[in-house]
C-alpha cells in the first residue's frame, strides 16, 4: 500500500513537470478596459508615502499578500525597474528577524510576528520569474534565502504548513514556532513549489507530499476540503469560501493538474445564471478574476471570457474611488481592496497581454 501511494504521488509530481499550460497571447482586450483606470486609482488612492499599497481604502495597514501580488504583476510585465523597487521595499519593510516575511505591517510599520506561507511562496514565485527574465540581476540571493527559510520553518515532514511565528527579546535568542496544526489547501502555491523543486532537490519531496494533500482534498467529498488537520489526521471542511476555492483550483490548473469537474460545475453556474455566488448570494472580484484563469486552463473559453467580463460590473463610476474595482455597501459607502484590484490586473495580464511558458 505504501509503495502504491508513493507511485501515485510520483506520477502526480511527474505530471506537474510535463503539463504546464500556457495562456493564449490574445491582443484584443474586451471593452471596457478598466486596467489603466485601476492602475491610476491604486496610485492615487491606495499608494502610501512609504511606497507600499494600503490593504484597502479604509484600512491603512500593509500586507505581504498585497506586496507579493505587486511583485508578481511586475515580473509578468517584464518591468525590471518596478520589480527592483518592489524587492527593495520587501527587504526594507517585510523581512523579519526570522528571514520570513511578516504577513502584516501596522499603519506605523510595526511588523507582525508571524508569516503566511502562501504570501512567502508567491514572493518566491515572483523572484523565480524575475530570475529567469533577468539572470544577470541579483535576484537569486533573496530568492534562495527566502525559499530556505520557508523550507526550514514552514514545512514539517515534507509537508507545507500555514506559517510560523517568532519571538525575540533583548535577553533571549530568536524563538521560532511552526504552525503545525493545519495546512490550508489554498496556501499551497504549487507554481512556486514546482519551480523551486526544479532548482533544489530538497523541495521535491515537499512538492510531492503537499500536492497529494491538495489533490486529495478536492475529491473526498462533494465539496473541496478547506485544509488538513495534522493533529486529527483528517481533512477539514468550513463554510464555502469561494476565494480559497478558486485559489486552490487556480494553483492546481496553473501547473497542468486540471480538475475539470469543478470547472464544469462553476462554468455551468456562470453561463446559466450569469454569475458565481457564495451561499449568501454575494459576488466577488477575486473569484471572477481567478475563475477566468481557471476556466481558460480547463479549455472553457466562453466561461473564461464571461468571468473576465464580470469584472466590469465592479467598476466604480464616480467619486473618490472612480476607476477602481470595488463594492458598494448598504450605507452607500464604497470598499476597495488592493488585493482584488491586483488579482484582476494579473488576470488581465495573463489572459490578454503575455504568454507564460514554464
mmCIF file with all atom_site columns, C-alpha atoms in Angstrom, residues 104-231:
data_model
loop_
_atom_site.group_PDB
_atom_site.id
_atom_site.type_symbol
_atom_site.label_atom_id
_atom_site.label_alt_id
_atom_site.label_comp_id
_atom_site.label_asym_id
_atom_site.label_entity_id
_atom_site.label_seq_id
_atom_site.pdbx_PDB_ins_code
_atom_site.Cartn_x
_atom_site.Cartn_y
_atom_site.Cartn_z
_atom_site.occupancy
_atom_site.B_iso_or_equiv
_atom_site.pdbx_formal_charge
_atom_site.auth_seq_id
_atom_site.auth_comp_id
_atom_site.auth_asym_id
_atom_site.auth_atom_id
_atom_site.pdbx_PDB_model_num
ATOM 1   C CA . UNK A 1 104 ? 1.135   42.395 8.097   1.00 0.00 ? 104 UNK A CA 1
ATOM 2   C CA . UNK A 1 105 ? 2.534   45.785 8.980   1.00 0.00 ? 105 UNK A CA 1
ATOM 3   C CA . UNK A 1 106 ? 0.607   48.234 11.119  1.00 0.00 ? 106 UNK A CA 1
ATOM 4   C CA . UNK A 1 107 ? -0.083  51.760 9.894   1.00 0.00 ? 107 UNK A CA 1
ATOM 5   C CA . UNK A 1 108 ? 3.120   52.800 11.696  1.00 0.00 ? 108 UNK A CA 1
ATOM 6   C CA . UNK A 1 109 ? 5.149   49.996 10.101  1.00 0.00 ? 109 UNK A CA 1
ATOM 7   C CA . UNK A 1 110 ? 5.275   47.625 13.080  1.00 0.00 ? 110 UNK A CA 1
ATOM 8   C CA . UNK A 1 111 ? 5.773   44.059 11.849  1.00 0.00 ? 111 UNK A CA 1
ATOM 9   C CA . UNK A 1 112 ? 3.508   41.155 12.761  1.00 0.00 ? 112 UNK A CA 1
ATOM 10  C CA . UNK A 1 113 ? 5.353   38.292 14.422  1.00 0.00 ? 113 UNK A CA 1
ATOM 11  C CA . UNK A 1 114 ? 4.141   35.587 12.049  1.00 0.00 ? 114 UNK A CA 1
ATOM 12  C CA . UNK A 1 115 ? 4.076   34.832 8.342   1.00 0.00 ? 115 UNK A CA 1
ATOM 13  C CA . UNK A 1 116 ? 1.663   33.263 5.857   1.00 0.00 ? 116 UNK A CA 1
ATOM 14  C CA . UNK A 1 117 ? 3.344   30.637 3.702   1.00 0.00 ? 117 UNK A CA 1
ATOM 15  C CA . UNK A 1 118 ? 1.127   31.460 0.700   1.00 0.00 ? 118 UNK A CA 1
ATOM 16  C CA . UNK A 1 119 ? 2.498   35.008 0.553   1.00 0.00 ? 119 UNK A CA 1
ATOM 17  C CA . UNK A 1 120 ? 6.119   33.966 1.018   1.00 0.00 ? 120 UNK A CA 1
ATOM 18  C CA . UNK A 1 121 ? 5.712   31.350 -1.711  1.00 0.00 ? 121 UNK A CA 1
ATOM 19  C CA . UNK A 1 122 ? 4.113   33.898 -4.043  1.00 0.00 ? 122 UNK A CA 1
ATOM 20  C CA . UNK A 1 123 ? 7.086   36.176 -3.399  1.00 0.00 ? 123 UNK A CA 1
ATOM 21  C CA . UNK A 1 124 ? 9.381   33.293 -4.342  1.00 0.00 ? 124 UNK A CA 1
ATOM 22  C CA . UNK A 1 125 ? 7.335   32.743 -7.493  1.00 0.00 ? 125 UNK A CA 1
ATOM 23  C CA . UNK A 1 126 ? 7.799   36.374 -8.495  1.00 0.00 ? 126 UNK A CA 1
ATOM 24  C CA . UNK A 1 127 ? 11.539  36.152 -7.774  1.00 0.00 ? 127 UNK A CA 1
ATOM 25  C CA . UNK A 1 128 ? 11.762  32.940 -9.813  1.00 0.00 ? 128 UNK A CA 1
ATOM 26  C CA . UNK A 1 129 ? 10.066  34.611 -12.782 1.00 0.00 ? 129 UNK A CA 1
ATOM 27  C CA . UNK A 1 130 ? 12.373  37.598 -12.411 1.00 0.00 ? 130 UNK A CA 1
ATOM 28  C CA . UNK A 1 131 ? 15.496  35.449 -12.207 1.00 0.00 ? 131 UNK A CA 1
ATOM 29  C CA . UNK A 1 132 ? 14.533  33.735 -15.459 1.00 0.00 ? 132 UNK A CA 1
ATOM 30  C CA . UNK A 1 133 ? 13.832  37.085 -17.124 1.00 0.00 ? 133 UNK A CA 1
ATOM 31  C CA . UNK A 1 134 ? 16.905  38.896 -15.805 1.00 0.00 ? 134 UNK A CA 1
ATOM 32  C CA . UNK A 1 135 ? 19.568  36.308 -14.869 1.00 0.00 ? 135 UNK A CA 1
ATOM 33  C CA . UNK A 1 136 ? 22.274  38.969 -14.573 1.00 0.00 ? 136 UNK A CA 1
ATOM 34  C CA . UNK A 1 137 ? 20.386  40.733 -11.797 1.00 0.00 ? 137 UNK A CA 1
ATOM 35  C CA . UNK A 1 138 ? 20.962  39.619 -8.225  1.00 0.00 ? 138 UNK A CA 1
ATOM 36  C CA . UNK A 1 139 ? 17.509  38.138 -7.554  1.00 0.00 ? 139 UNK A CA 1
ATOM 37  C CA . UNK A 1 140 ? 18.934  34.702 -6.723  1.00 0.00 ? 140 UNK A CA 1
ATOM 38  C CA . UNK A 1 141 ? 20.171  35.879 -3.348  1.00 0.00 ? 141 UNK A CA 1
ATOM 39  C CA . UNK A 1 142 ? 16.813  36.966 -1.847  1.00 0.00 ? 142 UNK A CA 1
ATOM 40  C CA . UNK A 1 143 ? 15.135  34.003 -3.591  1.00 0.00 ? 143 UNK A CA 1
ATOM 41  C CA . UNK A 1 144 ? 17.474  31.392 -2.121  1.00 0.00 ? 144 UNK A CA 1
ATOM 42  C CA . UNK A 1 145 ? 17.334  32.989 1.328   1.00 0.00 ? 145 UNK A CA 1
ATOM 43  C CA . UNK A 1 146 ? 13.543  33.169 1.485   1.00 0.00 ? 146 UNK A CA 1
ATOM 44  C CA . UNK A 1 147 ? 12.989  29.718 -0.041  1.00 0.00 ? 147 UNK A CA 1
ATOM 45  C CA . UNK A 1 148 ? 15.327  28.162 2.509   1.00 0.00 ? 148 UNK A CA 1
ATOM 46  C CA . UNK A 1 149 ? 13.566  29.867 5.416   1.00 0.00 ? 149 UNK A CA 1
ATOM 47  C CA . UNK A 1 150 ? 10.211  28.607 4.129   1.00 0.00 ? 150 UNK A CA 1
ATOM 48  C CA . UNK A 1 151 ? 11.603  25.091 3.824   1.00 0.00 ? 151 UNK A CA 1
ATOM 49  C CA . UNK A 1 152 ? 13.013  25.154 7.356   1.00 0.00 ? 152 UNK A CA 1
ATOM 50  C CA . UNK A 1 153 ? 10.210  26.922 9.223   1.00 0.00 ? 153 UNK A CA 1
ATOM 51  C CA . UNK A 1 154 ? 7.078   26.415 7.101   1.00 0.00 ? 154 UNK A CA 1
ATOM 52  C CA . UNK A 1 155 ? 7.303   22.670 6.443   1.00 0.00 ? 155 UNK A CA 1
ATOM 53  C CA . UNK A 1 156 ? 7.064   19.592 8.637   1.00 0.00 ? 156 UNK A CA 1
ATOM 54  C CA . UNK A 1 157 ? 7.605   16.010 7.499   1.00 0.00 ? 157 UNK A CA 1
ATOM 55  C CA . UNK A 1 158 ? 7.886   17.227 3.902   1.00 0.00 ? 158 UNK A CA 1
ATOM 56  C CA . UNK A 1 159 ? 4.515   18.993 4.017   1.00 0.00 ? 159 UNK A CA 1
ATOM 57  C CA . UNK A 1 160 ? 3.811   22.694 3.772   1.00 0.00 ? 160 UNK A CA 1
ATOM 58  C CA . UNK A 1 161 ? 2.435   24.454 6.850   1.00 0.00 ? 161 UNK A CA 1
ATOM 59  C CA . UNK A 1 162 ? 0.348   27.628 7.030   1.00 0.00 ? 162 UNK A CA 1
ATOM 60  C CA . UNK A 1 163 ? 3.211   29.578 8.577   1.00 0.00 ? 163 UNK A CA 1
ATOM 61  C CA . UNK A 1 164 ? 5.309   30.193 11.661  1.00 0.00 ? 164 UNK A CA 1
ATOM 62  C CA . UNK A 1 165 ? 5.550   32.739 14.464  1.00 0.00 ? 165 UNK A CA 1
ATOM 63  C CA . UNK A 1 166 ? 8.543   34.142 16.281  1.00 0.00 ? 166 UNK A CA 1
ATOM 64  C CA . UNK A 1 167 ? 9.538   35.904 19.463  1.00 0.00 ? 167 UNK A CA 1
ATOM 65  C CA . UNK A 1 168 ? 12.603  37.966 20.170  1.00 0.00 ? 168 UNK A CA 1
ATOM 66  C CA . UNK A 1 169 ? 13.742  39.798 23.263  1.00 0.00 ? 169 UNK A CA 1
ATOM 67  C CA . UNK A 1 170 ? 16.883  41.502 24.450  1.00 0.00 ? 170 UNK A CA 1
ATOM 68  C CA . UNK A 1 171 ? 17.731  38.605 26.766  1.00 0.00 ? 171 UNK A CA 1
ATOM 69  C CA . UNK A 1 172 ? 16.781  35.562 24.700  1.00 0.00 ? 172 UNK A CA 1
ATOM 70  C CA . UNK A 1 173 ? 17.683  34.316 21.225  1.00 0.00 ? 173 UNK A CA 1
ATOM 71  C CA . UNK A 1 174 ? 15.091  34.348 18.475  1.00 0.00 ? 174 UNK A CA 1
ATOM 72  C CA . UNK A 1 175 ? 12.488  31.623 19.053  1.00 0.00 ? 175 UNK A CA 1
ATOM 73  C CA . UNK A 1 176 ? 10.544  30.379 16.026  1.00 0.00 ? 176 UNK A CA 1
ATOM 74  C CA . UNK A 1 177 ? 7.444   28.203 16.375  1.00 0.00 ? 177 UNK A CA 1
ATOM 75  C CA . UNK A 1 178 ? 5.929   26.334 13.444  1.00 0.00 ? 178 UNK A CA 1
ATOM 76  C CA . UNK A 1 179 ? 2.172   26.360 12.980  1.00 0.00 ? 179 UNK A CA 1
ATOM 77  C CA . UNK A 1 180 ? 1.771   22.611 12.762  1.00 0.00 ? 180 UNK A CA 1
ATOM 78  C CA . UNK A 1 181 ? -1.974  22.368 13.369  1.00 0.00 ? 181 UNK A CA 1
ATOM 79  C CA . UNK A 1 182 ? -3.284  22.523 9.821   1.00 0.00 ? 182 UNK A CA 1
ATOM 80  C CA . UNK A 1 183 ? -2.451  23.067 6.183   1.00 0.00 ? 183 UNK A CA 1
ATOM 81  C CA . UNK A 1 184 ? -4.921  25.358 4.424   1.00 0.00 ? 184 UNK A CA 1
ATOM 82  C CA . UNK A 1 185 ? -5.006  23.740 0.981   1.00 0.00 ? 185 UNK A CA 1
ATOM 83  C CA . UNK A 1 186 ? -5.252  27.046 -0.887  1.00 0.00 ? 186 UNK A CA 1
ATOM 84  C CA . UNK A 1 187 ? -1.966  28.141 0.732   1.00 0.00 ? 187 UNK A CA 1
ATOM 85  C CA . UNK A 1 188 ? -0.011  25.649 -1.359  1.00 0.00 ? 188 UNK A CA 1
ATOM 86  C CA . UNK A 1 189 ? 1.261   27.751 -4.259  1.00 0.00 ? 189 UNK A CA 1
ATOM 87  C CA . UNK A 1 190 ? 2.226   24.787 -6.408  1.00 0.00 ? 190 UNK A CA 1
ATOM 88  C CA . UNK A 1 191 ? 3.575   27.081 -9.145  1.00 0.00 ? 191 UNK A CA 1
ATOM 89  C CA . UNK A 1 192 ? 6.331   28.257 -6.828  1.00 0.00 ? 192 UNK A CA 1
ATOM 90  C CA . UNK A 1 193 ? 6.951   24.837 -5.299  1.00 0.00 ? 193 UNK A CA 1
ATOM 91  C CA . UNK A 1 194 ? 7.171   23.249 -8.751  1.00 0.00 ? 194 UNK A CA 1
ATOM 92  C CA . UNK A 1 195 ? 9.784   25.773 -9.904  1.00 0.00 ? 195 UNK A CA 1
ATOM 93  C CA . UNK A 1 196 ? 11.712  25.515 -6.629  1.00 0.00 ? 196 UNK A CA 1
ATOM 94  C CA . UNK A 1 197 ? 11.822  21.710 -6.940  1.00 0.00 ? 197 UNK A CA 1
ATOM 95  C CA . UNK A 1 198 ? 13.443  22.041 -10.364 1.00 0.00 ? 198 UNK A CA 1
ATOM 96  C CA . UNK A 1 199 ? 16.241  24.071 -8.801  1.00 0.00 ? 199 UNK A CA 1
ATOM 97  C CA . UNK A 1 200 ? 16.609  22.437 -5.402  1.00 0.00 ? 200 UNK A CA 1
ATOM 98  C CA . UNK A 1 201 ? 16.046  18.711 -4.851  1.00 0.00 ? 201 UNK A CA 1
ATOM 99  C CA . UNK A 1 202 ? 15.144  19.385 -1.209  1.00 0.00 ? 202 UNK A CA 1
ATOM 100 C CA . UNK A 1 203 ? 11.835  20.833 -2.447  1.00 0.00 ? 203 UNK A CA 1
ATOM 101 C CA . UNK A 1 204 ? 10.866  17.748 -4.456  1.00 0.00 ? 204 UNK A CA 1
ATOM 102 C CA . UNK A 1 205 ? 9.533   15.624 -1.568  1.00 0.00 ? 205 UNK A CA 1
ATOM 103 C CA . UNK A 1 206 ? 7.721   18.711 -0.210  1.00 0.00 ? 206 UNK A CA 1
ATOM 104 C CA . UNK A 1 207 ? 6.111   19.280 -3.599  1.00 0.00 ? 207 UNK A CA 1
ATOM 105 C CA . UNK A 1 208 ? 5.089   15.628 -3.932  1.00 0.00 ? 208 UNK A CA 1
ATOM 106 C CA . UNK A 1 209 ? 3.617   15.185 -0.452  1.00 0.00 ? 209 UNK A CA 1
ATOM 107 C CA . UNK A 1 210 ? 1.903   18.575 -0.307  1.00 0.00 ? 210 UNK A CA 1
ATOM 108 C CA . UNK A 1 211 ? 0.423   18.023 -3.763  1.00 0.00 ? 211 UNK A CA 1
ATOM 109 C CA . UNK A 1 212 ? -1.034  14.750 -2.538  1.00 0.00 ? 212 UNK A CA 1
ATOM 110 C CA . UNK A 1 213 ? -2.970  16.579 0.181   1.00 0.00 ? 213 UNK A CA 1
ATOM 111 C CA . UNK A 1 214 ? -4.036  19.369 -2.168  1.00 0.00 ? 214 UNK A CA 1
ATOM 112 C CA . UNK A 1 215 ? -5.339  16.996 -4.840  1.00 0.00 ? 215 UNK A CA 1
ATOM 113 C CA . UNK A 1 216 ? -6.975  14.511 -2.467  1.00 0.00 ? 216 UNK A CA 1
ATOM 114 C CA . UNK A 1 217 ? -8.783  17.349 -0.716  1.00 0.00 ? 217 UNK A CA 1
ATOM 115 C CA . UNK A 1 218 ? -10.750 18.054 -3.894  1.00 0.00 ? 218 UNK A CA 1
ATOM 116 C CA . UNK A 1 219 ? -12.318 14.661 -4.322  1.00 0.00 ? 219 UNK A CA 1
ATOM 117 C CA . UNK A 1 220 ? -13.109 13.092 -0.933  1.00 0.00 ? 220 UNK A CA 1
ATOM 118 C CA . UNK A 1 221 ? -16.427 14.896 -0.619  1.00 0.00 ? 221 UNK A CA 1
ATOM 119 C CA . UNK A 1 222 ? -18.842 16.700 -2.940  1.00 0.00 ? 222 UNK A CA 1
ATOM 120 C CA . UNK A 1 223 ? -17.175 19.967 -1.952  1.00 0.00 ? 223 UNK A CA 1
ATOM 121 C CA . UNK A 1 224 ? -13.474 20.560 -1.703  1.00 0.00 ? 224 UNK A CA 1
ATOM 122 C CA . UNK A 1 225 ? -11.767 20.468 1.669   1.00 0.00 ? 225 UNK A CA 1
ATOM 123 C CA . UNK A 1 226 ? -10.593 23.634 3.398   1.00 0.00 ? 226 UNK A CA 1
ATOM 124 C CA . UNK A 1 227 ? -7.489  22.094 4.929   1.00 0.00 ? 227 UNK A CA 1
ATOM 125 C CA . UNK A 1 228 ? -5.837  19.101 6.511   1.00 0.00 ? 228 UNK A CA 1
ATOM 126 C CA . UNK A 1 229 ? -5.565  18.721 10.279  1.00 0.00 ? 229 UNK A CA 1
ATOM 127 C CA . UNK A 1 230 ? -2.255  17.138 11.239  1.00 0.00 ? 230 UNK A CA 1
ATOM 128 C CA . UNK A 1 231 ? -3.462  16.647 14.781  1.00 0.00 ? 231 UNK A CA 1
#
